[in-house]
Amino acid sequence: MAEFNAVHARMLEFKTIIVMHPQYSNAIETMLHGMDATYMRGEPCSTLLIGEPGTGKSTACAQIISIVGGKQTAHSEDGCTKQVHAFDCAVPAT
């Protein structure tokens, strides 16, 4: 039983590893570039991730959130407003 628990623990650890495949890295870089372009231009720029289920789209979005952070608060002259990065929009598979 102890051997099973050790194997199970290693499998759970393995599940958290992200393989930086060139296409995955490109997706991350493209999303970051879109966010930079939005900031520099002062108008929205977007990136659309498409792919089969299980190819890492949600994982890529979670990684972007870990890089840039989640909710941010911006103060304006007329009060305090919250900003949320809007890049995680699920579209049902057809």
mmCIF file of C-alpha atoms in Angstrom:
data_model
loop_
_atom_site.group_PDB
_atom_site.id
_atom_site.type_symbol
_atom_site.label_atom_id
_atom_site.label_comp_id
_atom_site.label_asym_id
_atom_site.label_seq_id
_atom_site.Cartn_x
_atom_site.Cartn_y
_atom_site.Cartn_z
ATOM 1 C CA MET A 1 0.000 0.000 0.000
ATOM 2 C CA ALA A 2 2.878 2.371 0.774
ATOM 3 C CA GLU A 3 4.285 1.750 -2.716
ATOM 4 C CA PHE A 4 0.885 2.598 -4.262
ATOM 5 C CA ASN A 5 0.740 5.849 -2.264
ATOM 6 C CA ALA A 6 4.248 6.786 -3.394
ATOM 7 C CA VAL A 7 3.395 6.128 -7.040
ATOM 8 C CA HIS A 8 0.138 8.036 -6.693
ATOM 9 C CA ALA A 9 1.961 11.016 -5.156
ATOM 10 C CA ARG A 10 4.504 11.009 -8.009
ATOM 11 C CA MET A 11 1.705 10.879 -10.600
ATOM 12 C CA LEU A 12 0.001 13.882 -8.982
ATOM 13 C CA GLU A 13 3.319 15.755 -9.054
ATOM 14 C CA PHE A 14 3.850 14.828 -12.727
ATOM 15 C CA LYS A 15 0.395 16.204 -13.547
ATOM 16 C CA THR A 16 1.561 19.723 -12.597
ATOM 17 C CA ILE A 17 4.492 19.790 -15.047
ATOM 18 C CA ILE A 18 4.058 21.983 -18.131
ATOM 19 C CA VAL A 19 5.983 20.958 -21.243
ATOM 20 C CA MET A 20 7.033 24.111 -23.094
ATOM 21 C CA HIS A 21 6.335 22.857 -26.607
ATOM 22 C CA PRO A 22 7.245 25.495 -29.240
ATOM 23 C CA GLN A 23 3.572 26.031 -30.166
ATOM 24 C CA TYR A 24 2.629 26.426 -26.484
ATOM 25 C CA SER A 25 5.466 28.913 -25.947
ATOM 26 C CA ASN A 26 4.343 30.787 -29.054
ATOM 27 C CA ALA A 27 0.796 31.021 -27.680
ATOM 28 C CA ILE A 28 2.085 32.486 -24.400
ATOM 29 C CA GLU A 29 4.294 34.988 -26.250
ATOM 30 C CA THR A 30 1.415 35.992 -28.559
ATOM 31 C CA MET A 31 -0.919 36.654 -25.624
ATOM 32 C CA LEU A 32 1.730 38.718 -23.833
ATOM 33 C CA HIS A 33 2.399 40.652 -27.053
ATOM 34 C CA GLY A 34 -1.338 41.392 -27.377
ATOM 35 C CA MET A 35 -1.416 42.733 -23.829
ATOM 36 C CA ASP A 36 1.640 44.914 -24.501
ATOM 37 C CA ALA A 37 0.078 46.197 -27.744
ATOM 38 C CA THR A 38 -3.112 47.098 -25.866
ATOM 39 C CA TYR A 39 -1.099 49.073 -23.332
ATOM 40 C CA MET A 40 1.037 50.843 -25.953
ATOM 41 C CA ARG A 41 -1.820 51.692 -28.360
ATOM 42 C CA GLY A 42 -4.331 52.571 -25.685
ATOM 43 C CA GLU A 43 -6.967 50.455 -27.428
ATOM 44 C CA PRO A 44 -7.899 46.791 -27.088
ATOM 45 C CA CYS A 45 -5.919 44.162 -28.945
ATOM 46 C CA SER A 46 -6.890 40.509 -28.690
ATOM 47 C CA THR A 47 -5.649 36.975 -29.156
ATOM 48 C CA LEU A 48 -7.847 33.966 -29.890
ATOM 49 C CA LEU A 49 -6.685 30.520 -28.799
ATOM 50 C CA ILE A 50 -8.208 27.634 -30.693
ATOM 51 C CA GLY A 51 -7.463 23.940 -30.529
ATOM 52 C CA GLU A 52 -8.703 20.511 -29.662
ATOM 53 C CA PRO A 53 -9.700 19.732 -26.066
ATOM 54 C CA GLY A 54 -6.704 18.964 -23.875
ATOM 55 C CA THR A 55 -4.153 20.936 -25.910
ATOM 56 C CA GLY A 56 -3.399 23.466 -23.138
ATOM 57 C CA LYS A 57 -5.606 26.485 -23.840
ATOM 58 C CA SER A 58 -6.865 26.793 -20.264
ATOM 59 C CA THR A 59 -3.405 26.016 -18.910
ATOM 60 C CA ALA A 60 -1.940 28.808 -21.065
ATOM 61 C CA CYS A 61 -4.536 31.253 -19.698
ATOM 62 C CA ALA A 62 -3.747 30.182 -16.137
ATOM 63 C CA GLN A 63 -0.044 30.699 -16.833
ATOM 64 C CA ILE A 64 -0.717 34.212 -18.171
ATOM 65 C CA ILE A 65 -2.690 35.015 -15.007
ATOM 66 C CA SER A 66 0.269 33.829 -12.930
ATOM 67 C CA ILE A 67 2.611 36.078 -14.960
ATOM 68 C CA VAL A 68 0.544 39.291 -15.063
ATOM 69 C CA GLY A 69 -1.592 38.777 -11.980
ATOM 70 C CA GLY A 70 -5.327 38.622 -11.623
ATOM 71 C CA LYS A 71 -7.549 41.500 -10.639
ATOM 72 C CA GLN A 72 -5.892 44.883 -10.411
ATOM 73 C CA THR A 73 -7.228 48.096 -8.915
ATOM 74 C CA ALA A 74 -6.811 51.400 -10.720
ATOM 75 C CA HIS A 75 -7.612 54.714 -9.082
ATOM 76 C CA SER A 76 -9.222 57.475 -11.101
ATOM 77 C CA GLU A 77 -10.201 61.065 -10.284
ATOM 78 C CA ASP A 78 -13.853 60.163 -9.801
ATOM 79 C CA GLY A 79 -13.280 57.089 -7.637
ATOM 80 C CA CYS A 80 -11.813 53.649 -7.607
ATOM 81 C CA THR A 81 -12.446 51.177 -10.430
ATOM 82 C CA LYS A 82 -11.469 47.528 -10.732
ATOM 83 C CA GLN A 83 -9.820 46.151 -13.824
ATOM 84 C CA VAL A 84 -9.825 42.483 -14.764
ATOM 85 C CA HIS A 85 -7.809 41.025 -17.623
ATOM 86 C CA ALA A 86 -10.470 39.749 -20.001
ATOM 87 C CA PHE A 87 -8.896 36.924 -21.925
ATOM 88 C CA ASP A 88 -10.610 33.831 -20.566
ATOM 89 C CA CYS A 89 -13.849 33.399 -22.457
ATOM 90 C CA ALA A 90 -15.000 29.812 -22.912
ATOM 91 C CA VAL A 91 -16.724 28.949 -26.182
ATOM 92 C CA PRO A 92 -18.623 25.649 -26.313
ATOM 93 C CA ALA A 93 -17.219 23.021 -28.672
ATOM 94 C CA THR A 94 -19.336 22.195 -31.695
#
